[in-house]
Amino acid sequence: MKKKSLSILIPAYNSAPLQLAKELNRQAQVLGMSDYELLVIDDGSPDQQQVACCWEINRWPHCRFMALEENIGRARIRNLLASLARWEWLLFLDCDMTIDSPSFLQAYLNTDGDVIYGGYKLGEAPMSNLRYRYEKSCEHEHTAEQRRLRPYQHFHTANFLVHREIMLAHPFDQQFLTYGYEDVLFGKELRQAGIAITHIDNPAGFYTFEDNASFVSKTEEGLRTLHEHSQQLRGYSRVLTFVEGIHVAPVRWLIRLWHWLFGRLERRNLCGQKPSLRLFKIYKIGYYLSLKNKQISNQP
């Protein structure tokens, strides 16, 4: 085992990641680790029943749970976890992930690299679920082999290991207050700093999919985040690359007009029982360009 000390860090929101925390704690004990901890911080969840369940974690060896009174966002909660961590290596996992492999921790501890991303694998869900259909269409990109082709663009915060000094020197940008893209910018900053991301096949399970309306709303929030930070994210978003590749002004105008005329109907389909992935792509482009149009119209 090459890496000797470990802080396992889980940001939680409206979820009680008890099974995830139990399995990770169990694997650390099986490995005979003494210099490790597991820290879960709830980020101001309104669902107090889920928060109440998590206080049990404080009764487990090497484990801590904290709850914030206010939501501080995905970037700040991860920076807070890193600042409170005691040990040399930090393992970040999203609270809705599942660990299936009994050698999950060992795989990370035995791998060379200062930033290591293990990826994720999909569970099963009805094809009526838009999030599942979207993730399934991109599943071929989840393999370590494919991720290595574009290592910085294919980085996500759901499941990664990082040296504590690197995390503290390159924290997540806390200007990202809304959902989306803080992990993308983190990957970009690692590239600019010359820090390699090692991609391995050590996935956590992604088995919980929100309903269609929630996913569409989350996508819209992510597009607003992308619009707000477009200068920083250039070259790291397919939507942004596509939109900036439209150099003919009338084409942009026609897409905005289409979204104005049919956006509500598209959204109704996406939130319904037979969501179309093609419409989803069209809707995202139209929604983003409509944001760009609002920015222009609001300029003095």
Coordinates of N, CA, C and O in Angstrom, one line a residue, residues 118-257:
G118 N -11.4 8.0 -10.6 CA -11.8 6.6 -10.8 C -12.9 6.4 -11.7 O -13.2 5.3 -12.1
G119 N -13.7 7.5 -12.0 CA -14.9 7.4 -12.8 C -16.1 6.9 -12.1 O -16.1 6.8 -10.9
Y120 N -17.2 6.6 -12.9 CA -18.4 6.1 -12.3 C -19.1 5.2 -13.3 O -18.8 5.2 -14.5
K121 N -19.9 4.3 -12.8 CA -20.7 3.4 -13.6 C -22.2 3.6 -13.3 O -22.6 4.0 -12.2
L122 N -23.0 3.3 -14.3 CA -24.4 3.6 -14.2 C -25.1 2.3 -13.7 O -24.8 1.2 -14.0
G123 N -26.2 2.6 -12.9 CA -27.1 1.5 -12.6 C -28.2 1.5 -13.7 O -28.0 2.0 -14.8
E124 N -29.3 0.8 -13.3 CA -30.4 0.7 -14.3 C -31.6 1.6 -13.9 O -31.8 1.8 -12.7
A125 N -32.3 2.1 -14.9 CA -33.4 2.9 -14.6 C -34.3 2.9 -15.8 O -33.9 2.5 -16.9
P126 N -35.6 3.2 -15.7 CA -36.5 3.2 -16.9 C -36.0 4.2 -18.0 O -35.4 5.3 -17.6
M127 N -36.2 3.9 -19.2 CA -35.8 4.7 -20.3 C -36.6 6.0 -20.3 O -36.3 6.9 -21.1
S128 N -37.7 6.1 -19.5 CA -38.5 7.3 -19.4 C -37.8 8.4 -18.6 O -38.2 9.5 -18.5
N129 N -36.7 8.0 -17.9 CA -35.9 8.9 -17.1 C -34.9 9.6 -17.9 O -34.0 9.0 -18.5
L130 N -35.0 10.9 -18.1 CA -34.1 11.7 -18.9 C -32.6 11.6 -18.5 O -31.7 11.5 -19.3
R131 N -32.4 11.7 -17.2 CA -31.0 11.7 -16.7 C -30.4 10.4 -17.1 O -29.2 10.3 -17.5
Y132 N -31.1 9.3 -16.9 CA -30.6 8.0 -17.2 C -30.3 7.9 -18.7 O -29.2 7.4 -19.1
R133 N -31.2 8.3 -19.5 CA -31.1 8.2 -21.0 C -29.8 9.0 -21.4 O -29.1 8.6 -22.3
Y134 N -29.7 10.2 -20.8 CA -28.6 11.1 -21.2 C -27.2 10.4 -20.8 O -26.3 10.4 -21.6
E135 N -27.2 9.9 -19.5 CA -25.9 9.3 -19.1 C -25.6 8.1 -19.9 O -24.5 7.8 -20.2
K136 N -26.7 7.3 -20.2 CA -26.5 6.1 -21.0 C -25.9 6.4 -22.4 O -25.0 5.6 -22.9
S137 N -26.3 7.5 -23.0 CA -25.8 7.8 -24.3 C -24.4 8.2 -24.3 O -23.7 8.2 -25.3
C138 N -23.9 8.6 -23.1 CA -22.5 9.0 -22.9 C -21.6 7.9 -22.2 O -20.4 8.2 -21.9
E139 N -22.2 6.8 -22.0 CA -21.6 5.8 -21.2 C -20.2 5.3 -21.8 O -19.3 5.0 -21.0
H140 N -20.1 5.3 -23.1 CA -18.8 4.9 -23.7 C -17.7 5.8 -23.4 O -16.5 5.4 -23.5
E141 N -18.0 7.0 -22.9 CA -17.0 8.0 -22.5 C -16.5 7.8 -21.1 O -15.5 8.5 -20.7
H142 N -17.1 6.9 -20.4 CA -16.8 6.8 -18.9 C -15.6 5.9 -18.7 O -15.1 5.9 -17.6
T143 N -15.2 5.1 -19.7 CA -14.1 4.2 -19.4 C -12.8 5.0 -19.2 O -12.6 6.1 -19.7
A144 N -11.9 4.4 -18.5 CA -10.6 5.0 -18.2 C -9.8 5.3 -19.5 O -9.2 6.3 -19.7
E145 N -9.9 4.3 -20.5 CA -9.3 4.5 -21.7 C -9.7 5.7 -22.5 O -8.9 6.5 -23.0
Q146 N -11.0 5.9 -22.5 CA -11.6 7.1 -23.2 C -11.3 8.4 -22.4 O -11.0 9.4 -23.0
R147 N -11.3 8.3 -21.1 CA -11.1 9.5 -20.3 C -9.6 10.0 -20.5 O -9.4 11.2 -20.4
R148 N -8.7 9.1 -20.7 CA -7.3 9.5 -20.8 C -7.1 10.3 -22.1 O -6.0 11.0 -22.2
L149 N -8.0 10.2 -23.1 CA -7.8 10.9 -24.3 C -7.9 12.4 -24.1 O -7.3 13.2 -24.8
R150 N -8.8 12.8 -23.2 CA -9.0 14.2 -22.8 C -9.0 14.3 -21.3 O -10.1 14.5 -20.7
P151 N -7.9 14.1 -20.6 CA -7.9 13.9 -19.2 C -8.4 15.0 -18.3 O -9.0 14.8 -17.3
Y152 N -8.3 16.2 -18.8 CA -8.7 17.4 -18.0 C -10.2 17.7 -18.2 O -10.9 18.2 -17.3
Q153 N -10.7 17.4 -19.4 CA -12.1 17.7 -19.7 C -13.0 16.6 -19.1 O -14.2 16.8 -18.8
H154 N -12.4 15.4 -18.9 CA -13.2 14.3 -18.3 C -13.0 14.1 -16.9 O -13.0 12.9 -16.4
F155 N -12.8 15.1 -16.1 CA -12.7 15.1 -14.7 C -14.0 15.5 -14.0 O -14.6 16.5 -14.4
H156 N -14.4 14.7 -13.0 CA -15.6 15.1 -12.2 C -15.3 14.9 -10.7 O -14.4 14.1 -10.3
T157 N -16.0 15.6 -9.9 CA -15.8 15.6 -8.4 C -16.4 14.4 -7.7 O -16.2 14.2 -6.5
A158 N -17.1 13.6 -8.5 CA -17.9 12.5 -7.8 C -17.1 11.5 -7.2 O -17.5 10.8 -6.2
N159 N -15.8 11.3 -7.6 CA -15.0 10.2 -7.1 C -13.5 10.4 -7.5 O -13.1 10.0 -8.6
F160 N -12.8 11.1 -6.7 CA -11.4 11.3 -7.0 C -10.5 11.5 -5.8 O -11.0 11.8 -4.7
L161 N -9.2 11.2 -5.9 CA -8.2 11.2 -4.9 C -7.2 12.3 -5.2 O -6.8 12.4 -6.4
V162 N -6.8 13.1 -4.3 CA -5.9 14.2 -4.5 C -5.0 14.4 -3.3 O -5.4 14.2 -2.2
H163 N -3.8 14.8 -3.6 CA -2.9 15.1 -2.5 C -3.3 16.4 -1.8 O -3.7 17.4 -2.5
R164 N -3.3 16.5 -0.5 CA -3.8 17.6 0.2 C -3.2 18.9 -0.1 O -3.9 19.9 -0.3
E165 N -1.9 18.9 -0.3 CA -1.2 20.1 -0.7 C -1.6 20.7 -2.0 O -1.8 21.9 -2.2
I166 N -1.9 19.8 -3.0 CA -2.4 20.3 -4.3 C -3.8 20.8 -4.1 O -4.1 21.9 -4.7
M167 N -4.6 20.2 -3.3 CA -6.0 20.7 -3.2 C -6.0 22.1 -2.5 O -6.8 23.0 -2.9
L168 N -5.2 22.2 -1.5 CA -5.1 23.5 -0.8 C -4.5 24.6 -1.7 O -4.9 25.8 -1.6
A169 N -3.6 24.2 -2.6 CA -2.9 25.2 -3.4 C -3.8 25.6 -4.6 O -3.7 26.6 -5.2
H170 N -4.8 24.6 -5.0 CA -5.6 24.9 -6.1 C -7.1 24.5 -5.7 O -7.7 23.6 -6.2
P171 N -7.6 25.3 -4.8 CA -9.0 25.1 -4.4 C -10.0 25.3 -5.5 O -9.7 26.0 -6.5
F172 N -11.2 24.8 -5.3 CA -12.3 25.1 -6.2 C -12.6 26.6 -6.2 O -12.6 27.2 -5.1
D173 N -13.0 27.1 -7.3 CA -13.3 28.6 -7.4 C -14.6 28.9 -6.7 O -15.7 28.4 -7.1
Q174 N -14.5 29.6 -5.6 CA -15.7 29.9 -4.8 C -16.6 30.9 -5.4 O -17.7 31.2 -4.8
Q175 N -16.3 31.5 -6.6 CA -17.2 32.3 -7.3 C -18.4 31.5 -7.9 O -19.4 32.0 -8.3
F176 N -18.1 30.2 -8.0 CA -19.2 29.3 -8.5 C -20.2 29.0 -7.4 O -20.0 28.1 -6.6
L177 N -21.2 29.8 -7.3 CA -22.2 29.7 -6.3 C -23.3 28.8 -6.6 O -24.1 28.3 -5.8
T178 N -23.6 28.6 -8.0 CA -24.7 27.9 -8.4 C -24.2 26.5 -9.0 O -23.0 26.3 -9.1
Y179 N -25.1 25.7 -9.4 CA -24.8 24.3 -9.8 C -24.0 24.3 -11.1 O -24.3 25.0 -12.0
G180 N -23.0 23.4 -11.1 CA -22.3 23.1 -12.4 C -21.0 23.8 -12.6 O -20.7 24.9 -12.3
Y181 N -20.1 23.0 -13.2 CA -18.8 23.5 -13.9 C -17.7 23.8 -12.9 O -16.6 24.1 -13.4
E182 N -17.9 23.7 -11.6 CA -16.7 24.0 -10.7 C -15.7 22.9 -10.9 O -14.5 23.2 -10.8
D183 N -16.1 21.7 -11.2 CA -15.1 20.6 -11.4 C -14.4 20.8 -12.7 O -13.2 20.5 -12.9
V184 N -15.1 21.3 -13.7 CA -14.5 21.5 -15.0 C -13.4 22.6 -14.9 O -12.3 22.4 -15.5
L185 N -13.6 23.7 -14.2 CA -12.6 24.7 -14.0 C -11.5 24.2 -13.2 O -10.3 24.5 -13.5
F186 N -11.7 23.3 -12.3 CA -10.7 22.7 -11.5 C -9.7 21.9 -12.4 O -8.5 22.0 -12.3
G187 N -10.3 21.1 -13.3 CA -9.5 20.4 -14.2 C -8.6 21.3 -15.1 O -7.5 21.1 -15.4
K188 N -9.2 22.4 -15.6 CA -8.5 23.4 -16.4 C -7.3 24.0 -15.6 O -6.2 24.1 -16.1
E189 N -7.5 24.3 -14.3 CA -6.5 24.9 -13.5 C -5.4 23.9 -13.2 O -4.2 24.3 -13.2
L190 N -5.7 22.6 -13.1 CA -4.6 21.6 -12.9 C -3.8 21.6 -14.2 O -2.6 21.4 -14.1
R191 N -4.4 21.6 -15.3 CA -3.7 21.6 -16.6 C -2.8 22.8 -16.7 O -1.6 22.6 -17.1
Q192 N -3.2 24.0 -16.4 CA -2.4 25.2 -16.4 C -1.2 25.1 -15.5 O -0.2 25.7 -15.7
A193 N -1.4 24.4 -14.4 CA -0.4 24.3 -13.4 C 0.6 23.1 -13.7 O 1.6 22.9 -13.0
G194 N 0.3 22.3 -14.7 CA 1.2 21.2 -15.1 C 1.0 20.0 -14.2 O 1.9 19.2 -14.1
I195 N -0.2 19.9 -13.6 CA -0.4 18.8 -12.7 C -1.2 17.7 -13.4 O -2.3 18.0 -13.9
A196 N -0.7 16.5 -13.6 CA -1.4 15.5 -14.3 C -2.5 14.9 -13.6 O -2.5 14.8 -12.3
I197 N -3.6 14.5 -14.3 CA -4.7 13.7 -13.7 C -4.5 12.3 -14.2 O -4.5 12.0 -15.4
T198 N -4.4 11.3 -13.3 CA -4.3 9.9 -13.6 C -5.7 9.3 -13.6 O -6.5 9.4 -12.7
H199 N -6.1 8.7 -14.7 CA -7.4 8.1 -14.9 C -7.3 6.6 -14.7 O -6.5 5.9 -15.4
I200 N -8.1 6.0 -13.8 CA -8.1 4.6 -13.6 C -9.5 4.1 -13.6 O -10.5 4.8 -13.6
D201 N -9.6 2.8 -13.8 CA -10.9 2.1 -13.8 C -11.2 1.7 -12.3 O -11.0 0.5 -11.9
N202 N -11.7 2.6 -11.6 CA -12.1 2.3 -10.2 C -13.4 3.1 -9.9 O -13.5 4.0 -9.1
P203 N -14.5 2.7 -10.6 CA -15.7 3.5 -10.5 C -16.5 3.3 -9.2 O -16.5 2.3 -8.6
A204 N -17.2 4.4 -8.9 CA -18.2 4.4 -7.9 C -19.6 4.3 -8.7 O -19.7 4.7 -9.8
G205 N -20.5 3.7 -8.0 CA -21.8 3.5 -8.7 C -22.7 4.7 -8.7 O -22.8 5.3 -7.6
F206 N -23.3 5.0 -9.8 CA -24.2 6.1 -9.9 C -25.6 5.5 -10.2 O -25.9 5.2 -11.3
Y207 N -26.4 5.3 -9.1 CA -27.6 4.5 -9.3 C -28.9 5.3 -9.0 O -30.0 4.7 -9.1
T208 N -28.7 6.5 -8.6 CA -29.9 7.3 -8.2 C -30.1 8.4 -9.2 O -29.2 9.2 -9.4
F209 N -31.2 8.4 -9.9 CA -31.5 9.4 -10.9 C -32.7 10.3 -10.6 O -33.8 9.7 -10.3
E210 N -32.5 11.6 -10.5 CA -33.6 12.5 -10.2 C -34.7 12.4 -11.3 O -34.5 11.9 -12.4
D211 N -35.9 12.9 -11.0 CA -37.0 12.9 -11.9 C -36.7 13.9 -13.0 O -35.8 14.8 -12.9
N212 N -37.4 13.8 -14.1 CA -37.1 14.6 -15.3 C -37.2 16.1 -15.1 O -36.4 16.9 -15.6
A213 N -38.2 16.6 -14.4 CA -38.4 18.0 -14.1 C -37.2 18.5 -13.3 O -36.7 19.6 -13.6
S214 N -36.8 17.8 -12.3 CA -35.6 18.2 -11.5 C -34.3 18.3 -12.4 O -33.5 19.2 -12.2
F215 N -34.2 17.3 -13.2 CA -33.0 17.2 -14.1 C -33.0 18.4 -15.1 O -31.9 19.0 -15.3
V216 N -34.1 18.7 -15.6 CA -34.2 19.8 -16.6 C -33.9 21.1 -15.8 O -33.1 22.0 -16.3
S217 N -34.4 21.3 -14.7 CA -34.1 22.5 -13.9 C -32.7 22.6 -13.5 O -32.1 23.7 -13.6
K218 N -32.1 21.5 -13.2 CA -30.6 21.5 -12.8 C -29.8 21.8 -14.1 O -28.8 22.5 -14.0
T219 N -30.2 21.3 -15.2 CA -29.5 21.6 -16.5 C -29.6 23.1 -16.8 O -28.6 23.7 -17.2
E220 N -30.7 23.7 -16.6 CA -30.9 25.1 -16.8 C -30.0 25.9 -15.9 O -29.4 26.9 -16.3
E221 N -29.9 25.5 -14.6 CA -29.1 26.2 -13.7 C -27.6 26.0 -14.1 O -26.8 27.0 -14.0
G222 N -27.2 24.9 -14.6 CA -25.9 24.7 -15.1 C -25.5 25.5 -16.3 O -24.4 26.1 -16.4
L223 N -26.5 25.7 -17.2 CA -26.3 26.6 -18.3 C -26.2 28.0 -17.9 O -25.4 28.8 -18.5
R224 N -26.9 28.4 -16.9 CA -26.7 29.8 -16.4 C -25.4 30.0 -15.8 O -24.7 31.1 -15.9
T225 N -24.9 29.0 -15.1 CA -23.5 29.0 -14.5 C -22.5 29.1 -15.7 O -21.5 29.9 -15.6
L226 N -22.7 28.3 -16.7 CA -21.8 28.3 -17.9 C -21.8 29.7 -18.5 O -20.7 30.2 -18.9
H227 N -23.0 30.3 -18.6 CA -23.1 31.6 -19.2 C -22.3 32.7 -18.4 O -21.6 33.5 -18.9
E228 N -22.5 32.6 -17.1 CA -21.8 33.5 -16.2 C -20.3 33.4 -16.2 O -19.6 34.4 -16.1
H229 N -19.8 32.2 -16.4 CA -18.3 32.0 -16.4 C -17.8 31.5 -17.7 O -16.8 30.8 -17.8
S230 N -18.4 32.0 -18.8 CA -18.0 31.5 -20.1 C -16.6 31.8 -20.5 O -15.9 31.0 -21.1
Q231 N -16.1 32.9 -20.0 CA -14.7 33.3 -20.4 C -13.7 32.3 -19.8 O -12.7 31.9 -20.4
Q232 N -14.0 31.9 -18.5 CA -13.1 30.9 -17.9 C -13.2 29.5 -18.4 O -12.2 28.7 -18.4
L233 N -14.4 29.2 -19.0 CA -14.6 27.8 -19.4 C -14.5 27.6 -20.9 O -14.8 26.5 -21.3
R234 N -14.0 28.5 -21.6 CA -13.9 28.4 -23.0 C -12.9 27.2 -23.3 O -11.8 27.1 -22.8
G235 N -13.4 26.3 -24.2 CA -12.6 25.1 -24.6 C -12.9 23.9 -23.7 O -12.4 22.8 -23.9
Y236 N -13.7 24.1 -22.7 CA -14.0 23.0 -21.7 C -15.5 22.7 -21.6 O -15.9 22.1 -20.7
S237 N -16.3 23.2 -22.6 CA -17.7 22.9 -22.6 C -18.2 22.7 -24.0 O -17.9 23.5 -24.9
R238 N -18.8 21.6 -24.3 CA -19.3 21.3 -25.7 C -20.4 22.3 -26.1 O -20.4 22.7 -27.3
V239 N -21.2 22.7 -25.2 CA -22.3 23.7 -25.5 C -21.6 25.0 -25.9 O -21.9 25.6 -26.9
L240 N -20.6 25.4 -25.1 CA -19.9 26.7 -25.4 C -19.2 26.6 -26.7 O -19.2 27.6 -27.5
T241 N -18.5 25.5 -27.0 CA -17.8 25.3 -28.2 C -18.7 25.4 -29.4 O -18.4 26.0 -30.4
F242 N -19.9 24.7 -29.3 CA -20.8 24.7 -30.4 C -21.4 26.1 -30.6 O -21.4 26.5 -31.8
V243 N -21.8 26.8 -29.6 CA -22.4 28.1 -29.7 C -21.3 29.1 -30.3 O -21.7 29.9 -31.2
E244 N -20.1 29.0 -29.8 CA -19.1 30.0 -30.3 C -18.7 29.6 -31.8 O -18.0 30.4 -32.4
G245 N -19.0 28.4 -32.2 CA -18.7 28.0 -33.6 C -19.7 28.5 -34.6 O -19.5 28.4 -35.8
I246 N -20.8 29.1 -34.1 CA -21.9 29.7 -35.0 C -21.5 31.1 -35.3 O -21.8 32.0 -34.5
H247 N -20.9 31.3 -36.4 CA -20.4 32.7 -36.7 C -21.3 33.5 -37.5 O -21.1 34.7 -37.8
V248 N -22.4 32.9 -38.0 CA -23.4 33.6 -38.8 C -24.5 34.1 -37.9 O -25.3 33.3 -37.3
A249 N -24.6 35.4 -37.7 CA -25.6 36.0 -36.8 C -27.0 35.6 -37.1 O -27.8 35.3 -36.1
P250 N -27.5 35.5 -38.3 CA -28.9 35.1 -38.5 C -29.2 33.7 -38.0 O -30.3 33.4 -37.6
V251 N -28.2 32.8 -38.0 CA -28.4 31.4 -37.5 C -28.6 31.5 -36.0 O -29.5 30.8 -35.5
R252 N -27.9 32.3 -35.3 CA -28.1 32.4 -33.9 C -29.5 33.0 -33.6 O -30.2 32.6 -32.7
W253 N -29.9 34.0 -34.4 CA -31.2 34.6 -34.3 C -32.3 33.6 -34.5 O -33.3 33.5 -33.8
L254 N -32.1 32.7 -35.5 CA -33.1 31.7 -35.8 C -33.2 30.7 -34.7 O -34.3 30.2 -34.3
I255 N -32.1 30.3 -34.0 CA -32.1 29.4 -32.9 C -32.9 30.0 -31.7 O -33.7 29.4 -31.0
R256 N -32.6 31.3 -31.5 CA -33.3 32.0 -30.4 C -34.8 32.1 -30.7 O -35.6 31.9 -29.8
L257 N -35.1 32.3 -31.9 CA -36.6 32.4 -32.3 C -37.2 31.0 -32.1 O -38.3 31.0 -31.6

